[in-house]
PDB file of C-alpha atoms in Angstrom:
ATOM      1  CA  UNK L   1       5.656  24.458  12.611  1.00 42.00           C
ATOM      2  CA  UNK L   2       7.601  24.037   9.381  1.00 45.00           C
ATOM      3  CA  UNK L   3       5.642  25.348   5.744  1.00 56.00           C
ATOM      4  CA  UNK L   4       5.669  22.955   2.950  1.00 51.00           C
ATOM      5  CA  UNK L   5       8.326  24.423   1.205  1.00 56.00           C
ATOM      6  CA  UNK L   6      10.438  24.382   4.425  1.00 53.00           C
ATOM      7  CA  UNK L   7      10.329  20.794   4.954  1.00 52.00           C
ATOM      8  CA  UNK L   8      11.031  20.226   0.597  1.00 52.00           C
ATOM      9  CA  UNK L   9      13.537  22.303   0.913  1.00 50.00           C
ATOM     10  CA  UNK L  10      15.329  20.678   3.993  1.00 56.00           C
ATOM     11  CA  UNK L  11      14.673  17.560   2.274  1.00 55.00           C
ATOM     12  CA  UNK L  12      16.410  18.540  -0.844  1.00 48.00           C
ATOM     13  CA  UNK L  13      19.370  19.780   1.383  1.00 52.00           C
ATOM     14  CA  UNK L  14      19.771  16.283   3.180  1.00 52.00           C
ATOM     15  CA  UNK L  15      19.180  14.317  -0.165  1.00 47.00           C
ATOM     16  CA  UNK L  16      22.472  16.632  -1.533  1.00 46.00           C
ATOM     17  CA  UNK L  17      22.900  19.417  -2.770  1.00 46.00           C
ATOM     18  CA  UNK L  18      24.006  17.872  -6.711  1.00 45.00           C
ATOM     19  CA  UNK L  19      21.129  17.195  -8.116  1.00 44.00           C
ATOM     20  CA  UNK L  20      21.111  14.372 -10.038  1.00 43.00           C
ATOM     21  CA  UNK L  21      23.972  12.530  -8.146  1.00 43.00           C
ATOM     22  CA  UNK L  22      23.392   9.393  -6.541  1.00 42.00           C
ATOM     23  CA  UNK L  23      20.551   8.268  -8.256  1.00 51.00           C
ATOM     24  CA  UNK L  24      18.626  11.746  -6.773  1.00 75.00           C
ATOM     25  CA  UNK L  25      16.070  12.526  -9.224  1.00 84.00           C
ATOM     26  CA  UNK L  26      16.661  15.932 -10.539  1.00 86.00           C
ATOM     27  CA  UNK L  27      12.806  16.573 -11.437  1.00 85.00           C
ATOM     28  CA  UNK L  28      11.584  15.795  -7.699  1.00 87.00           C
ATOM     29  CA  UNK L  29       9.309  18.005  -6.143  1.00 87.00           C
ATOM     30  CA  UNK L  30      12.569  18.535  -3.319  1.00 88.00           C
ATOM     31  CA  UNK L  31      14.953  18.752  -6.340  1.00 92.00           C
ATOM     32  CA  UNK L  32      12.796  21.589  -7.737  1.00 93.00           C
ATOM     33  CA  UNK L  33      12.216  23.262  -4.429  1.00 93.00           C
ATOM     34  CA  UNK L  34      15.644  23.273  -3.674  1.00 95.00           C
ATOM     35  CA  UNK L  35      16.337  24.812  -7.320  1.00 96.00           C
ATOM     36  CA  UNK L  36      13.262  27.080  -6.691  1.00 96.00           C
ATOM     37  CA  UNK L  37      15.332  28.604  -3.317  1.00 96.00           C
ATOM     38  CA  UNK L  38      18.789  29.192  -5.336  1.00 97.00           C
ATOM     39  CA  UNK L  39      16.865  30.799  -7.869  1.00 97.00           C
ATOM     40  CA  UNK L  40      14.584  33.353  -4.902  1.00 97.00           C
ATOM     41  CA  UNK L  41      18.203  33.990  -3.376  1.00 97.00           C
ATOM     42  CA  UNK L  42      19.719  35.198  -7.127  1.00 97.00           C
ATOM     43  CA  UNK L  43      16.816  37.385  -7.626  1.00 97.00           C
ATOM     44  CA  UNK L  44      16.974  39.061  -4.406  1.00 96.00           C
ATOM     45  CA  UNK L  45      20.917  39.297  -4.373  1.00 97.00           C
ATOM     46  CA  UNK L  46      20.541  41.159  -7.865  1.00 96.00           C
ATOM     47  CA  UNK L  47      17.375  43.014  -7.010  1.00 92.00           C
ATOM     48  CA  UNK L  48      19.631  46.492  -7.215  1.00 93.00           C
ATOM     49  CA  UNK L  49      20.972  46.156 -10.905  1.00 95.00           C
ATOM     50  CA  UNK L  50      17.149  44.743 -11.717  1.00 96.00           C
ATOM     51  CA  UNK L  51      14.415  47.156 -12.358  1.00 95.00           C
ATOM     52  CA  UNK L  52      11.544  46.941  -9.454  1.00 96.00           C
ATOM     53  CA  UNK L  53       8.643  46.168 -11.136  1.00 96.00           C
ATOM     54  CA  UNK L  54      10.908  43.424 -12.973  1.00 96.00           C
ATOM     55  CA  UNK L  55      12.502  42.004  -9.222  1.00 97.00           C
ATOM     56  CA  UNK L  56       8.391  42.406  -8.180  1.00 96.00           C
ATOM     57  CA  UNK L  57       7.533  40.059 -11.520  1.00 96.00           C
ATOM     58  CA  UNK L  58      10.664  37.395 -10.964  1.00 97.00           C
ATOM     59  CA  UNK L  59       9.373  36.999  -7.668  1.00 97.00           C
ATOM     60  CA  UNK L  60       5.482  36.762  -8.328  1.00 97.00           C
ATOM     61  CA  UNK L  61       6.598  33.998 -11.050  1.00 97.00           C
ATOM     62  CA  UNK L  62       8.323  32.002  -7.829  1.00 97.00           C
ATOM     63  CA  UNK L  63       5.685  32.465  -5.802  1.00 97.00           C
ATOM     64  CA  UNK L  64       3.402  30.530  -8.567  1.00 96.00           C
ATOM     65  CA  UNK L  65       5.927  27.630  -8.981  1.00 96.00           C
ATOM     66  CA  UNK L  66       6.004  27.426  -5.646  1.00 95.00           C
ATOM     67  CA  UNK L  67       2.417  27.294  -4.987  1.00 93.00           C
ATOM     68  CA  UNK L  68       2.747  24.787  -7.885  1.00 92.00           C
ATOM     69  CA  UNK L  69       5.272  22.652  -6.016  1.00 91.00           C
ATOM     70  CA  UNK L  70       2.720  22.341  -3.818  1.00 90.00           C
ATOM     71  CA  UNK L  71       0.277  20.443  -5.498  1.00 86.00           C
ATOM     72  CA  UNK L  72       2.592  17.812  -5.785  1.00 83.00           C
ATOM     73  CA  UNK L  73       3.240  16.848  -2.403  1.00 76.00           C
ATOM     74  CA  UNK L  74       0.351  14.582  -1.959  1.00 71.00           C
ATOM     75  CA  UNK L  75       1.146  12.559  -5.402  1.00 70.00           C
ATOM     76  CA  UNK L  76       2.871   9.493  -5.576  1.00 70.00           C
ATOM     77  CA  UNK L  77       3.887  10.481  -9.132  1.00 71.00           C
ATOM     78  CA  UNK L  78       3.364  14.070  -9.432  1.00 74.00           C
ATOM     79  CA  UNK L  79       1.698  15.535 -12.114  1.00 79.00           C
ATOM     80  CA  UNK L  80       3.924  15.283 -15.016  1.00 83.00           C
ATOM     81  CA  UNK L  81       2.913  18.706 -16.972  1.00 84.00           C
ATOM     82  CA  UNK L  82       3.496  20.369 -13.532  1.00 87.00           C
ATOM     83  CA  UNK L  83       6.804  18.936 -13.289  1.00 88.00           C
ATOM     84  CA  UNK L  84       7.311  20.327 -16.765  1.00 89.00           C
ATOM     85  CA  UNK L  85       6.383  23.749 -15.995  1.00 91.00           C
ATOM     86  CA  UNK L  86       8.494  24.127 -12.869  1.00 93.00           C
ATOM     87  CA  UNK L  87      11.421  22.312 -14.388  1.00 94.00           C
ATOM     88  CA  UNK L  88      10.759  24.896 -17.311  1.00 94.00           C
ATOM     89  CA  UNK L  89      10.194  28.176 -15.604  1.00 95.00           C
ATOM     90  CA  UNK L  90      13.154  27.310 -12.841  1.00 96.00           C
ATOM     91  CA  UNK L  91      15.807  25.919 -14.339  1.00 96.00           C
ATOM     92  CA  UNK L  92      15.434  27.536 -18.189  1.00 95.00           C
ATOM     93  CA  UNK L  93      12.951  30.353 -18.597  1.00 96.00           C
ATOM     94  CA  UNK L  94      13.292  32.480 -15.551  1.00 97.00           C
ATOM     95  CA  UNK L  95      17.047  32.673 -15.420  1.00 97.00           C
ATOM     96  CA  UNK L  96      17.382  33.147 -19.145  1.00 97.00           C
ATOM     97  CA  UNK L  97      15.522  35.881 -19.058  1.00 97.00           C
ATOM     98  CA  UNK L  98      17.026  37.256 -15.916  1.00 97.00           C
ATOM     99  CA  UNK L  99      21.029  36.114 -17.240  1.00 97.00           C
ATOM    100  CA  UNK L 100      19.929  37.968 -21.080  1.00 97.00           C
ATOM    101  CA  UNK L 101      18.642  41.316 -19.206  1.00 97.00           C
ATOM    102  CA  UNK L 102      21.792  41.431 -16.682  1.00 97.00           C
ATOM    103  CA  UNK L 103      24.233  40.855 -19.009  1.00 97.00           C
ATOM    104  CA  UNK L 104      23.493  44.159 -21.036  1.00 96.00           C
ATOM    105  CA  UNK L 105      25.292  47.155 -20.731  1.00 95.00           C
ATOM    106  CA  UNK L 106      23.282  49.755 -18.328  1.00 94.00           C
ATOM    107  CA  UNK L 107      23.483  52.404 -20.705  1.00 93.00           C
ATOM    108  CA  UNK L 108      21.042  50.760 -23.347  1.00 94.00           C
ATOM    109  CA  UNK L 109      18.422  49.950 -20.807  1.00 94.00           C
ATOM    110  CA  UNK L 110      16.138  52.191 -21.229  1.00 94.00           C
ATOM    111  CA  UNK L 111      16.581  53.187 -24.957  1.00 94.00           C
ATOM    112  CA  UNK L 112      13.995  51.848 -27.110  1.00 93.00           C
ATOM    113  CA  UNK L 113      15.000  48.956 -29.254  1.00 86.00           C
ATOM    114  CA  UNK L 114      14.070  47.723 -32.674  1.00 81.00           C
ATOM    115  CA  UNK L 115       9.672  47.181 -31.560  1.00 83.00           C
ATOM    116  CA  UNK L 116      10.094  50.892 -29.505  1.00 90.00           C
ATOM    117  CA  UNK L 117      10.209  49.102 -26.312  1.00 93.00           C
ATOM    118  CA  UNK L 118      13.586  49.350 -23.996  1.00 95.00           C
ATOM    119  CA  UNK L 119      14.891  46.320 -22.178  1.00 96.00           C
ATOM    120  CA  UNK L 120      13.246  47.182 -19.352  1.00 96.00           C
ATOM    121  CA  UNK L 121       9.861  47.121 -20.482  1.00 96.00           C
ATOM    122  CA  UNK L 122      10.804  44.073 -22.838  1.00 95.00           C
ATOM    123  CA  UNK L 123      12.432  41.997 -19.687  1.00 96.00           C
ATOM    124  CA  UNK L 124       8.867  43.479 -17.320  1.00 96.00           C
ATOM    125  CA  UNK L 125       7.035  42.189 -20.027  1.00 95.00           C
ATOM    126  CA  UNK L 126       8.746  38.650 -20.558  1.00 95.00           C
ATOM    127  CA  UNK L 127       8.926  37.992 -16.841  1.00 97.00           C
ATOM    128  CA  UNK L 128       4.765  38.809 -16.583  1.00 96.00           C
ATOM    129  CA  UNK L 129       4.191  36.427 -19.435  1.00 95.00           C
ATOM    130  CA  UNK L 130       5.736  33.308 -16.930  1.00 95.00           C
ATOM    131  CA  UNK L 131       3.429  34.883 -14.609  1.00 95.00           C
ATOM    132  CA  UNK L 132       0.848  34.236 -16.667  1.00 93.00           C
ATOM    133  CA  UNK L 133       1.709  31.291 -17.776  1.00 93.00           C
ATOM    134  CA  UNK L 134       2.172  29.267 -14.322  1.00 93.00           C
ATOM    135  CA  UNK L 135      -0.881  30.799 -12.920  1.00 92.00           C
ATOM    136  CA  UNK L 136      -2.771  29.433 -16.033  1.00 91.00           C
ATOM    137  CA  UNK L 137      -0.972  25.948 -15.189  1.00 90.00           C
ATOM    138  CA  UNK L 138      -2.099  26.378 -11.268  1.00 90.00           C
ATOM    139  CA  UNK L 139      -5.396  27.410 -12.438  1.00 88.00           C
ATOM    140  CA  UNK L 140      -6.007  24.076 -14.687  1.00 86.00           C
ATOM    141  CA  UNK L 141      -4.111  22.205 -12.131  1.00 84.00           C
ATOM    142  CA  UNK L 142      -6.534  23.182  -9.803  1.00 81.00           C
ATOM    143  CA  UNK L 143      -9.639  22.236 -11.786  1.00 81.00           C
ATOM    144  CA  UNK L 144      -8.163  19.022 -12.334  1.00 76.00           C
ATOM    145  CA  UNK L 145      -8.217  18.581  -8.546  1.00 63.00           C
ATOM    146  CA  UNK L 146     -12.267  19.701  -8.181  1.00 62.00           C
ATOM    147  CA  UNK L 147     -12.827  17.658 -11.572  1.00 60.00           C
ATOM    148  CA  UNK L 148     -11.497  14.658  -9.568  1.00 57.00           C
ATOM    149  CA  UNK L 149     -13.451  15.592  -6.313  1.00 57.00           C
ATOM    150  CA  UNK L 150     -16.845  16.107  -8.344  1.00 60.00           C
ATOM    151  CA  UNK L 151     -16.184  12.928  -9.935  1.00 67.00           C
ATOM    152  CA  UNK L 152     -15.254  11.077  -6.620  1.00 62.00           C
ATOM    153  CA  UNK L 153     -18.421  12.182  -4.823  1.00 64.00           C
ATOM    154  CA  UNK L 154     -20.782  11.090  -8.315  1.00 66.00           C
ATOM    155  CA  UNK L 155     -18.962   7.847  -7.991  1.00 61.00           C
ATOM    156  CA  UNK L 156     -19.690   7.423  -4.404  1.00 60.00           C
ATOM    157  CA  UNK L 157     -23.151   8.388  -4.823  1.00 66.00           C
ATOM    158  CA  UNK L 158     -23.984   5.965  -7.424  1.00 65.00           C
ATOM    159  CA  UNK L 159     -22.222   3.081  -5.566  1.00 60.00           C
ATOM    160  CA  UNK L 160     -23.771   4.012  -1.973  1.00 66.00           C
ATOM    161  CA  UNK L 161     -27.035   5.425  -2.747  1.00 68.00           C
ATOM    162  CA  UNK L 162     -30.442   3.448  -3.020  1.00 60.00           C
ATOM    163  CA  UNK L 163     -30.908   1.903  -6.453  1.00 57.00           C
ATOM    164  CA  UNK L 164     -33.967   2.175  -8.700  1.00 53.00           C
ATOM    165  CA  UNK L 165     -33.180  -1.555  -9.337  1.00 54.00           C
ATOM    166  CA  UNK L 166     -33.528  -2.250  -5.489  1.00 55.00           C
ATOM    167  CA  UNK L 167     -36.470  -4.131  -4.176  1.00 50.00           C
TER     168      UNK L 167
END
């Protein structure tokens, strides 16, 4: 049995791989997912000139978009702030950050900059603030899911339980 992200992502590859061509909506949940997979597949082919804990924090940010992917697969329309925060983190703020800490020379990595900390610790830093930031988004999106589950059931229990009106 395929995951959810297996069948986006095999969607994304038979939609084409240019997003954006053909009419293919370049902020679709497959578009995204597709993105989402180029983007694992960087980190892990650079994962030797990237510190650890930094590879460890690129990939615990994908993990969250993906898991954030996720809660748009049941929406018509998904979520538009989600759709925001992926596009964000997967197509601006994660590689940025990655591009900006690769492209330095190796022998200033670890040399404390103008604030004291080195690149290392700046770029460990940066990459656990996404963290942060798309499991706050997951965490909201989430309550917006029970909010709309504890308001479905008062709904149906006002509309299907015995009134005090009822004779």
């Amino acid at each position: 049995m395929r995951s959810w992200l297996q069948r986006l992502r095999a969607d994304a590859s038979s939609a084409g791989a240019g997003a954006g061509a053909g009419g293919h909506d370049p902020d679709s949940p497959q578009a995204l997912a597709h993105a989402l997979d180029e983007l694992e597949a960087r980190i892990n082919r650079n994962g030797g000139r990237l510190p650890t804990a930094a590879t460890v924090a690129a990939l615990d940010v994908t993990d969250l978009v993906g898991q954030l992917l996720e809660t748009t697969l049941d929406d018509a329309v998904p979520d538009v702030e989600v759709v925001l925060a992926v596009r964000g983190l997967v197509r601006d703020y994660l590689p940025t950050t990655l591009d900006r800490f690769l492209a330095l020379d190796p022998s200033v990595l670890t040399r404390p900059l103008q604030h004291g900390r080195s690149p290392v610790e700046q770029v460990v830093d940066q990459l656990a603030a996404m963290a942060d930031a798309a499991a706050d988004v997951l965490a909201a999106t989430r309550a917006r899911d029970t909010d709309a589950l504890v308001s479905q059931g008062i709904f149906l229990r006002t509309k299907f339980s015995r009134s005090d009106l009822d004779l």
